[in-house]
Short mmCIF file of C-alpha atoms in Angstrom, two decimals:
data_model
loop_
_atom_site.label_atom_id
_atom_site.label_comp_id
_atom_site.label_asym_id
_atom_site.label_seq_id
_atom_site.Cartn_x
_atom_site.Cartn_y
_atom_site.Cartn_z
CA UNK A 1 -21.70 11.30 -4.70
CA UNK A 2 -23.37 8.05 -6.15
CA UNK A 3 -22.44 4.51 -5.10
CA UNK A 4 -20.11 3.55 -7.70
CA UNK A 5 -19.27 0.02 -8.33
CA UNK A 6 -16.51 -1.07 -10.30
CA UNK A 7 -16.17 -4.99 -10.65
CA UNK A 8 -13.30 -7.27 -12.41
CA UNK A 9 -14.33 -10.99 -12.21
CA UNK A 10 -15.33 -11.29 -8.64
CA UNK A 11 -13.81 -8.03 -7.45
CA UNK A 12 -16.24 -5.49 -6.47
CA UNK A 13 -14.84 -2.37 -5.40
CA UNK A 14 -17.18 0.29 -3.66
CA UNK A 15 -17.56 4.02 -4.30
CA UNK A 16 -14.26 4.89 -6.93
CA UNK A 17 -14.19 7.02 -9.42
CA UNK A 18 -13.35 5.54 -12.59
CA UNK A 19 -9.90 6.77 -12.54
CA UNK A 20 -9.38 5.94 -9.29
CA UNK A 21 -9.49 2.40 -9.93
CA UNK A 22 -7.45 2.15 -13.14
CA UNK A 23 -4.60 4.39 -11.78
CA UNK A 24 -4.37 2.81 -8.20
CA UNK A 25 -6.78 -0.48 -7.66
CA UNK A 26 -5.71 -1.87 -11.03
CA UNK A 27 -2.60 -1.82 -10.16
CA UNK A 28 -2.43 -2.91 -6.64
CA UNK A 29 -4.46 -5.40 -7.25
CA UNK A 30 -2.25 -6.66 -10.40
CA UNK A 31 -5.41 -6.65 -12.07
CA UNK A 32 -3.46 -6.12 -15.85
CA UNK A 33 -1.62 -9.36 -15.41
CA UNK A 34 -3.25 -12.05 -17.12
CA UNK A 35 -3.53 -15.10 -14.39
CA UNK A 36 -5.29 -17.69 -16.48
CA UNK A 37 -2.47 -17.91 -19.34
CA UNK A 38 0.14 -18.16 -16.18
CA UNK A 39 -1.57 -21.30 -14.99
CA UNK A 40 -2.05 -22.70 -18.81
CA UNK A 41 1.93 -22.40 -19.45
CA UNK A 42 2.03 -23.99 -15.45
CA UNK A 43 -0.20 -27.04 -16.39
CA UNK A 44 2.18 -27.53 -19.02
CA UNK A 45 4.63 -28.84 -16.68
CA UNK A 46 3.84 -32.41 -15.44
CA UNK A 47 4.46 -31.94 -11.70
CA UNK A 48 3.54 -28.34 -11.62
CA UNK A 49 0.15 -29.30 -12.73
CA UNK A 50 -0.58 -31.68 -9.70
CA UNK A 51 0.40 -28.82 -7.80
CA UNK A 52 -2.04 -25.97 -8.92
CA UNK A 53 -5.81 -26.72 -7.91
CA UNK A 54 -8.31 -26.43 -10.10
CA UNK A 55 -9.79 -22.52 -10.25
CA UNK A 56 -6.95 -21.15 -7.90
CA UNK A 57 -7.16 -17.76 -7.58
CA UNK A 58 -4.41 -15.79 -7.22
CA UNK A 59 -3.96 -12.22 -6.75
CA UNK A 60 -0.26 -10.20 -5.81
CA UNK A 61 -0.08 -7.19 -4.06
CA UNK A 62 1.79 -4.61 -5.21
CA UNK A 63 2.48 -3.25 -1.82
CA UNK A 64 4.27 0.02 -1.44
CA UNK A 65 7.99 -0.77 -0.27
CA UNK A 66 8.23 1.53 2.46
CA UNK A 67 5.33 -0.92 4.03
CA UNK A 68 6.72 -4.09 2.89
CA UNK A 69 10.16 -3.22 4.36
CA UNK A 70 8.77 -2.04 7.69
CA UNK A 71 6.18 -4.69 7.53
CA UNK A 72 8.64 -7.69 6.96
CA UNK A 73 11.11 -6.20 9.65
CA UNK A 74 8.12 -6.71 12.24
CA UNK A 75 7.29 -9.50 11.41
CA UNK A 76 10.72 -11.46 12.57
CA UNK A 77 10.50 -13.69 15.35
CA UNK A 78 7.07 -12.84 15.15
CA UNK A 79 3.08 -14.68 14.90
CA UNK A 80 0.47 -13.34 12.51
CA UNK A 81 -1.79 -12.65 14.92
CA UNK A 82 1.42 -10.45 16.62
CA UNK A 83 2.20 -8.73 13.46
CA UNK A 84 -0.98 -7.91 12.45
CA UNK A 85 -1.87 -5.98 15.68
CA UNK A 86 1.44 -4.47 15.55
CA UNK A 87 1.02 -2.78 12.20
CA UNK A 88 -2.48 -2.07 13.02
CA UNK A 89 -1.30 0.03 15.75
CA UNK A 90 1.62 1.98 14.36
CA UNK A 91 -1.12 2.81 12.14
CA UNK A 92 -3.53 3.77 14.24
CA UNK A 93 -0.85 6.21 15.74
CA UNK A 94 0.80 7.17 12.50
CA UNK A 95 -1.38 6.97 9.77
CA UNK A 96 -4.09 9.05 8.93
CA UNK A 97 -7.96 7.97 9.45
CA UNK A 98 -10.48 6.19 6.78
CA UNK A 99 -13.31 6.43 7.38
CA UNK A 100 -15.52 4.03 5.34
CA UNK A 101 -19.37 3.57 6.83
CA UNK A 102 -19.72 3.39 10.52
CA UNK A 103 -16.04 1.85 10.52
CA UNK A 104 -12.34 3.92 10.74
CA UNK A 105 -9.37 2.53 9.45
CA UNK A 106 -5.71 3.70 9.08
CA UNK A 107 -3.44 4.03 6.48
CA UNK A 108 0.04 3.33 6.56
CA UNK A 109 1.99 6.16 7.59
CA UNK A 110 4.24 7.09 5.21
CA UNK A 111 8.23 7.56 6.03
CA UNK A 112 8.50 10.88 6.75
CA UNK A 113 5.72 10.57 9.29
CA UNK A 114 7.81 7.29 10.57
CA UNK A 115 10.80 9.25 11.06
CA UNK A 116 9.35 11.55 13.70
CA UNK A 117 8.97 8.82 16.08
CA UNK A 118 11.62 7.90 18.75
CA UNK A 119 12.71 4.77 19.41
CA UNK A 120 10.84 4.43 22.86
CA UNK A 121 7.56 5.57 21.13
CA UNK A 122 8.11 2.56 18.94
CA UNK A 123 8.76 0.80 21.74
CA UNK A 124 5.36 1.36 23.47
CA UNK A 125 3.62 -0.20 20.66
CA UNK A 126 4.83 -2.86 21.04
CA UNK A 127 7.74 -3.50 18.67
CA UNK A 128 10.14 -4.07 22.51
CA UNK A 129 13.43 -4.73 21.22
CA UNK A 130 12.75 -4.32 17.34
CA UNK A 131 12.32 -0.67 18.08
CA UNK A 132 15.81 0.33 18.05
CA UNK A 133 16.55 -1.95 14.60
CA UNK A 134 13.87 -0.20 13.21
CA UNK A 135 14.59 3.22 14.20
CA UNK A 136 18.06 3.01 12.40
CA UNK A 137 16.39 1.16 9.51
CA UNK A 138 13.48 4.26 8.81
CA UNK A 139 16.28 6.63 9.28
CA UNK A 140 18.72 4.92 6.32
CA UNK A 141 15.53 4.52 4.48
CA UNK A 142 14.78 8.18 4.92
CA UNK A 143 18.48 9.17 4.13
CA UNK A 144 18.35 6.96 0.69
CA UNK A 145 15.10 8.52 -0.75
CA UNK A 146 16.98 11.80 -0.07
CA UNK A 147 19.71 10.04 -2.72
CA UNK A 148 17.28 8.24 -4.78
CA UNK A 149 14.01 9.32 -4.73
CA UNK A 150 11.07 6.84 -4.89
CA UNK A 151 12.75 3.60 -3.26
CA UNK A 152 10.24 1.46 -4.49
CA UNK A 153 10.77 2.48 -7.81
CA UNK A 154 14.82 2.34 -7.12
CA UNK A 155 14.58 -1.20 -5.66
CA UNK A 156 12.32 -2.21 -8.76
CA UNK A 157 15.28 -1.57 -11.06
CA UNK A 158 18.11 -3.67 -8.79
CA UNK A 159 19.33 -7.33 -9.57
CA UNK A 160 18.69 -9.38 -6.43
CA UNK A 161 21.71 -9.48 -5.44
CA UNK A 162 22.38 -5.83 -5.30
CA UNK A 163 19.32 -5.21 -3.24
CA UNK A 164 20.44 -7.69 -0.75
CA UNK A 165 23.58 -6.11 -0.19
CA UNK A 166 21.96 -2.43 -0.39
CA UNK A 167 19.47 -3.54 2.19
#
């Protein structure tokens, strides 16, 4: 296959197919959202101007819910450095391998591959007493897509206040 680049603006993107990046990069990387006429109607605003710097470059991820959900429930109580090593290694044991060079990374297992582990598997890497809260949590989660499909399109549709009383 050749080395494909796809760039947007300083974005450079390695070895995707054309489609590829418009029907999941594009996306994830909220590259349709126009950022520059955000900040113009921002600078409008006398004390929200002071407040942006100059060339600020921001990008949202739209994360899959399943691993903001599981994500933000590891992270309580908990250091970057922590939660970063966590998630790394739930997905190291749970995900499934990428390799990319000389280098392998992990996805993020998905739910259903979640809900096979036990609570004390959990435990061991290194969740400790999170383990059983999250357990409980994958199994509701796994028990509402069963009612509602796609939860992150679900949740997309609630009012905030609905989805914190849902969660």
């Amino acid at each position: 296959r050749n080395w494909d680049s796809l760039m947007n603006n300083d974005i450079i993107i390695h070895n995707v197919s054309q489609s590829e990046y418009d029907n999941y990069f594009k996306y994830y990387f909220d590259m349709r959202t126009d950022y520059n006429s955000i900040y113009r109607t921002l600078r409008e605003n006398k004390t929200l101007n002071r407040l942006i710097p100059n060339n600020c470059p921001i990008r949202l991820v739209k994360q899959d819910f399943i691993e903001s959900f599981i994500s933000a429930y590891i992270s309580q109580n908990n250091n970057i450095n922590r939660i970063k090593d966590i998630i790394n290694t739930v997905s190291m044991a749970y995900g499934n391998p990428i390799k990319y060079f000389d280098k392998t990374f992990y996805s993020f297992p998905s739910l259903d591959v979640l809900h096979t582990a036990t609570e004390q598997q959990l435990q061991t890497l290194g969740l400790g007493y999170r383990a059983k809260g999250l357990k409980l949590a994958i199994d509701r989660l796994v028990d509402y897509e069963k009612i509602y499909g796609d939860l992150g399109e679900f949740v997309s549709t609630m009012e905030y206040s609905d989805l914190y009383y849902w969660l």
